[in-house]
PDB file of C-alpha atoms in Angstrom:
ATOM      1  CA  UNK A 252      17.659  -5.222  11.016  1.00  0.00           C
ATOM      2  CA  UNK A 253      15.405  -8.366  11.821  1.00  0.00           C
ATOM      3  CA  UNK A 254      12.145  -8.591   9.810  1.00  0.00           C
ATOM      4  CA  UNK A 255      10.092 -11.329  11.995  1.00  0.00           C
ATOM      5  CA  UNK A 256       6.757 -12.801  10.498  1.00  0.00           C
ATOM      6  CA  UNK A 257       4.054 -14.677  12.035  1.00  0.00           C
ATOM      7  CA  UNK A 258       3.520 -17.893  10.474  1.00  0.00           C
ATOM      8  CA  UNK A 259      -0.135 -17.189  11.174  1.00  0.00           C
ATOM      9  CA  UNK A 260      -0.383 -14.691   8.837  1.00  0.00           C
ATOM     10  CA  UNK A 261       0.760 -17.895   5.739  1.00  0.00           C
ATOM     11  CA  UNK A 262      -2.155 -19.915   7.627  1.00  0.00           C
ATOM     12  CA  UNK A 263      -4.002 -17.207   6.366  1.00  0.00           C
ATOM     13  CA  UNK A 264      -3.239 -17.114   3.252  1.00  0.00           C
ATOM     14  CA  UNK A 265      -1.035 -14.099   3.359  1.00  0.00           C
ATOM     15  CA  UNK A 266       2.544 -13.639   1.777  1.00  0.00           C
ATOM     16  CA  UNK A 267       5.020 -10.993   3.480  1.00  0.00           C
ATOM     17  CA  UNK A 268       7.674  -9.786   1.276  1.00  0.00           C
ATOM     18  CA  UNK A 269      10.770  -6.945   2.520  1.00  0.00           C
ATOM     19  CA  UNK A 270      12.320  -4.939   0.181  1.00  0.00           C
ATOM     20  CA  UNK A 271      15.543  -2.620   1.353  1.00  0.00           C
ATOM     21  CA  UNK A 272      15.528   0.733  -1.221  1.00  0.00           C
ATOM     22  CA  UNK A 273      17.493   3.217  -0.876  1.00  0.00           C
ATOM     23  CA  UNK A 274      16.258   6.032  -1.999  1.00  0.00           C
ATOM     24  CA  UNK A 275      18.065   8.769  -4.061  1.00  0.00           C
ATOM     25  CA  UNK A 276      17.600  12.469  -4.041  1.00  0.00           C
ATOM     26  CA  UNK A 277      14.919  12.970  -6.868  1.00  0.00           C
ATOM     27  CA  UNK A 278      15.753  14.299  -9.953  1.00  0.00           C
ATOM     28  CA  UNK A 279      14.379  15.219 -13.505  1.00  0.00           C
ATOM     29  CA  UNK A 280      14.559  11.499 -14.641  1.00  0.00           C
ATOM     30  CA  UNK A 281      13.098  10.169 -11.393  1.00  0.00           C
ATOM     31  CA  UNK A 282      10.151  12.546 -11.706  1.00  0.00           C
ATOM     32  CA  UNK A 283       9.295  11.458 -15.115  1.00  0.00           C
ATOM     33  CA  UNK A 284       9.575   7.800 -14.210  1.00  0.00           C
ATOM     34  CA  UNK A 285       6.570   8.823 -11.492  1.00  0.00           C
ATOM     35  CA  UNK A 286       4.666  10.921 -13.427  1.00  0.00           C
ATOM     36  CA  UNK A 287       4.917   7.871 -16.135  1.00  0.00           C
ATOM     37  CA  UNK A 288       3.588   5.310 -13.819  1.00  0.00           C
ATOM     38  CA  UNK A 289       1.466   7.743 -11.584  1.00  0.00           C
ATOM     39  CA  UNK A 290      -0.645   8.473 -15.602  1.00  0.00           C
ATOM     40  CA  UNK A 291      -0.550   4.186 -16.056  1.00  0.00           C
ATOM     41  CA  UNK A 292      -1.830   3.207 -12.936  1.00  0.00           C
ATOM     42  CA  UNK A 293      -4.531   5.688 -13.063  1.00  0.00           C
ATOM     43  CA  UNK A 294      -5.481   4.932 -16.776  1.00  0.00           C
ATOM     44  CA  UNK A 295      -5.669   1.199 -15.085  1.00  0.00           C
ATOM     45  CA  UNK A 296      -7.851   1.896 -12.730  1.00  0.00           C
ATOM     46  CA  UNK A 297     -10.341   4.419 -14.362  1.00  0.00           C
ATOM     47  CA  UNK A 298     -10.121   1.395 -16.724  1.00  0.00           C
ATOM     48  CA  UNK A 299     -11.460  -1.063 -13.515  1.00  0.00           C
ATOM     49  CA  UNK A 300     -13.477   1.600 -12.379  1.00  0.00           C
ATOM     50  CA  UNK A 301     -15.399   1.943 -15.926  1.00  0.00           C
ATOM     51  CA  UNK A 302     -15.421  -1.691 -15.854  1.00  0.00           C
ATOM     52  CA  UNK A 303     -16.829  -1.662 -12.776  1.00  0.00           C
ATOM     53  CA  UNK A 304     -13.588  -4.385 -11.321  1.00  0.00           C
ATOM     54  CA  UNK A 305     -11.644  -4.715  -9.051  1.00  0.00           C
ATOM     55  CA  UNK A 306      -8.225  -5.892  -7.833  1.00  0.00           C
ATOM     56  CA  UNK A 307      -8.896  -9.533  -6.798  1.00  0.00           C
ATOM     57  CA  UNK A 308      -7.459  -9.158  -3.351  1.00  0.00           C
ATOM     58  CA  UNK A 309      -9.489  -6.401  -2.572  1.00  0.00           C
ATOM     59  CA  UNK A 310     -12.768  -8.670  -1.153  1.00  0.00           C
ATOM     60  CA  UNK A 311      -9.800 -10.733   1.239  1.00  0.00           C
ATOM     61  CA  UNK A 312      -8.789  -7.487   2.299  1.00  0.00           C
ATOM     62  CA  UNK A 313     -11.981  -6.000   3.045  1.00  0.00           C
ATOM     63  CA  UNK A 314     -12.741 -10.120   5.047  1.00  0.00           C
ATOM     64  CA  UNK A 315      -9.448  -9.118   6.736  1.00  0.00           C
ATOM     65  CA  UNK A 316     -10.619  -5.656   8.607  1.00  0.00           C
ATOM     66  CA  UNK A 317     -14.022  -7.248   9.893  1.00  0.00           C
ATOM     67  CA  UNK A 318     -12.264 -10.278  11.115  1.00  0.00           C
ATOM     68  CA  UNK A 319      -9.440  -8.226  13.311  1.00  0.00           C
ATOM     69  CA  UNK A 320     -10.805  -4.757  13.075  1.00  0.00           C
ATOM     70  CA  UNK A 321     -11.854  -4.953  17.040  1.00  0.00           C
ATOM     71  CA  UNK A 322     -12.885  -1.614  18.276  1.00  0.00           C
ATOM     72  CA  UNK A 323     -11.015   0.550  15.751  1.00  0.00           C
ATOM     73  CA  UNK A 324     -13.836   2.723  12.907  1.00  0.00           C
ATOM     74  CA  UNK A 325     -14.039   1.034   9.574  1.00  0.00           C
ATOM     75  CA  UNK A 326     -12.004   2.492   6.904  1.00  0.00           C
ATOM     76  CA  UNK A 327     -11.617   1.158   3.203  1.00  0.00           C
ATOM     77  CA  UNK A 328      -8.338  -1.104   2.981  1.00  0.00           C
ATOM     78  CA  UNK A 329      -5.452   0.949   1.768  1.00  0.00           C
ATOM     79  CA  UNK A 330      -5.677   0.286  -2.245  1.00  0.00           C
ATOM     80  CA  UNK A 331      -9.372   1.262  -1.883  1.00  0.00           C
ATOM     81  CA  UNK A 332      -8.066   4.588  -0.315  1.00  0.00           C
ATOM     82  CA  UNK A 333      -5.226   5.251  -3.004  1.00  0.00           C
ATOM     83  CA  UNK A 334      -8.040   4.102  -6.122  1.00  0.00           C
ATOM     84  CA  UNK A 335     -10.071   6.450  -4.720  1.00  0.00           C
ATOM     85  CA  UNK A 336      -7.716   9.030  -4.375  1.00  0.00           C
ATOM     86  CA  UNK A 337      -6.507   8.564  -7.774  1.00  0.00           C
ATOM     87  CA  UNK A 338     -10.280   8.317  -9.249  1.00  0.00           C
ATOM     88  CA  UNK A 339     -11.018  11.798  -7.544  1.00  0.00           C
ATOM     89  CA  UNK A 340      -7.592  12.847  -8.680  1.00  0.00           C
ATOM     90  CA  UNK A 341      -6.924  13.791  -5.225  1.00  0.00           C
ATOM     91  CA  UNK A 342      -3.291  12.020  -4.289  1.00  0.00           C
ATOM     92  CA  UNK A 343      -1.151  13.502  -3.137  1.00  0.00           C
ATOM     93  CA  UNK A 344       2.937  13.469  -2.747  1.00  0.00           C
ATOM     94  CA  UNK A 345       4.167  12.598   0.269  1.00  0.00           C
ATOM     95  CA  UNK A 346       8.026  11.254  -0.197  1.00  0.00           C
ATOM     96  CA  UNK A 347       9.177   9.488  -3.206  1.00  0.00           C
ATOM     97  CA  UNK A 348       9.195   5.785  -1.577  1.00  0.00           C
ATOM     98  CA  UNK A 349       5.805   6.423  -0.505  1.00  0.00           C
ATOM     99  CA  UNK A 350       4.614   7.959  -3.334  1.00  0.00           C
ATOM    100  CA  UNK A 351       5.433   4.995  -5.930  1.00  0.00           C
ATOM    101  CA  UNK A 352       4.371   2.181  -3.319  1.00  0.00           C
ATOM    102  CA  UNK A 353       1.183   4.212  -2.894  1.00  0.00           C
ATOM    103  CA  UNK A 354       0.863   4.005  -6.677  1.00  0.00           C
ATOM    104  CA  UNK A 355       1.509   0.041  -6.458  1.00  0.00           C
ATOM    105  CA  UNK A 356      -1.082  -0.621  -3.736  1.00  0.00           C
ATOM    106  CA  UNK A 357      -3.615   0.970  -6.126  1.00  0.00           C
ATOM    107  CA  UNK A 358      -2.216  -1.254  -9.101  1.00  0.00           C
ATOM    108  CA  UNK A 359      -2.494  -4.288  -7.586  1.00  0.00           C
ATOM    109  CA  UNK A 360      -4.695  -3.913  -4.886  1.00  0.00           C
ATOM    110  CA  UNK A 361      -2.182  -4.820  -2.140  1.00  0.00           C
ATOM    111  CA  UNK A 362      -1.600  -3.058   1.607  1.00  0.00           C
ATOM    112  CA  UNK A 363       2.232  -1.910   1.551  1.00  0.00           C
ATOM    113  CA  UNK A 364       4.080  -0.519   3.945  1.00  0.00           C
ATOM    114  CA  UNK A 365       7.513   1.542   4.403  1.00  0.00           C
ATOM    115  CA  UNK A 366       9.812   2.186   7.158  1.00  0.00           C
ATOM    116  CA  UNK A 367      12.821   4.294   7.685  1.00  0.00           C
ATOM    117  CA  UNK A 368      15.202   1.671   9.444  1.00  0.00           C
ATOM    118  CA  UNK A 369      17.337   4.476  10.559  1.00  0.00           C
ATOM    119  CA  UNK A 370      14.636   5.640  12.607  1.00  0.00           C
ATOM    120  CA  UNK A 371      14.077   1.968  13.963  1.00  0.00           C
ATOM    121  CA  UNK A 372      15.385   0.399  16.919  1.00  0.00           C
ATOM    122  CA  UNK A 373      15.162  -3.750  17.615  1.00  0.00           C
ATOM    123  CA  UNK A 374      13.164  -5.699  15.301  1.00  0.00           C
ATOM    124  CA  UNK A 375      10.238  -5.584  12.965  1.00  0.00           C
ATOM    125  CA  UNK A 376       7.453  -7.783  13.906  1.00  0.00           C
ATOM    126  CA  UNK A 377       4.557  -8.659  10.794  1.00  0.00           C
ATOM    127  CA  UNK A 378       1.304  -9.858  12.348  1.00  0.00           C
ATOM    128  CA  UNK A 379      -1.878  -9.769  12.461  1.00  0.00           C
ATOM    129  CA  UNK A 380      -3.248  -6.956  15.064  1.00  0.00           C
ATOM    130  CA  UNK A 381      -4.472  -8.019  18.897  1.00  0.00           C
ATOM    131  CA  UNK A 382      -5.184  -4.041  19.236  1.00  0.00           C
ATOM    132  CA  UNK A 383      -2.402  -2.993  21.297  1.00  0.00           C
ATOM    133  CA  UNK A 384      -0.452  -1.186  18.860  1.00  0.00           C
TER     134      UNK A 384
END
């Protein structure tokens, strides 16, 4: 599999990192290990919340969406959505993988993304969007 990045996106100040997991079938220890860092990262950011702060990428990522947004509605970025969620106490599990990175974009306030590479075929291509996708 071929991970290609636009060198646009470091003009912009943006860093692009792949990580290959392999997930195992969940078991007892795996679901305390989420439910562990599912209760931490909300404690952090009812924490934020309380203090009325927020993750310091969040303002970039909000610059981001009105810069290359185009035609598409306006939605929070991602770690906005998954703070809120977990504020509300409305998340919800999806798939292990998910689940944890979901709990990581809240942390630290970062857009993540997961693919299953046996459903891919050629390359993946991280840019920034022209509106075609």
């Amino acid at each position: 599999m071929q991970i290609n990045v636009d060198p646009e996106l470091s003009k912009l100040g943006l860093m692009v990192c792949a990580i290959v997991a392999t997930p195992a079938e969940p078991n007892e220890e795996g679901h305390l290990a989420y439910r562990r860092l599912r209760d931490d990262v909300t404690t952090e950011v009812v924490r934020r919340s309380h203090a009325q702060l927020m993750a310091a990428t969040i303002p970039a990522l909000h610059d981001l969406q009105r810069r290359y947004r185009g035609r598409s509605k306006a939605m929070a970025p991602t770690p906005v959505q998954q703070t809120e969620n977990l504020l509300r106490g409305k998340s919800r599990l999806i798939h292990p993988i998910v689940d944890v990175y979901n709990l990581w974009s809240a942390r630290l306030g970062l857009s993540i993304g997961a693919f299953d590479l046996d459903r891919i075929q050629g390359s993946i291509s991280v840019r920034v969007t022209n509106g075609s996708e």
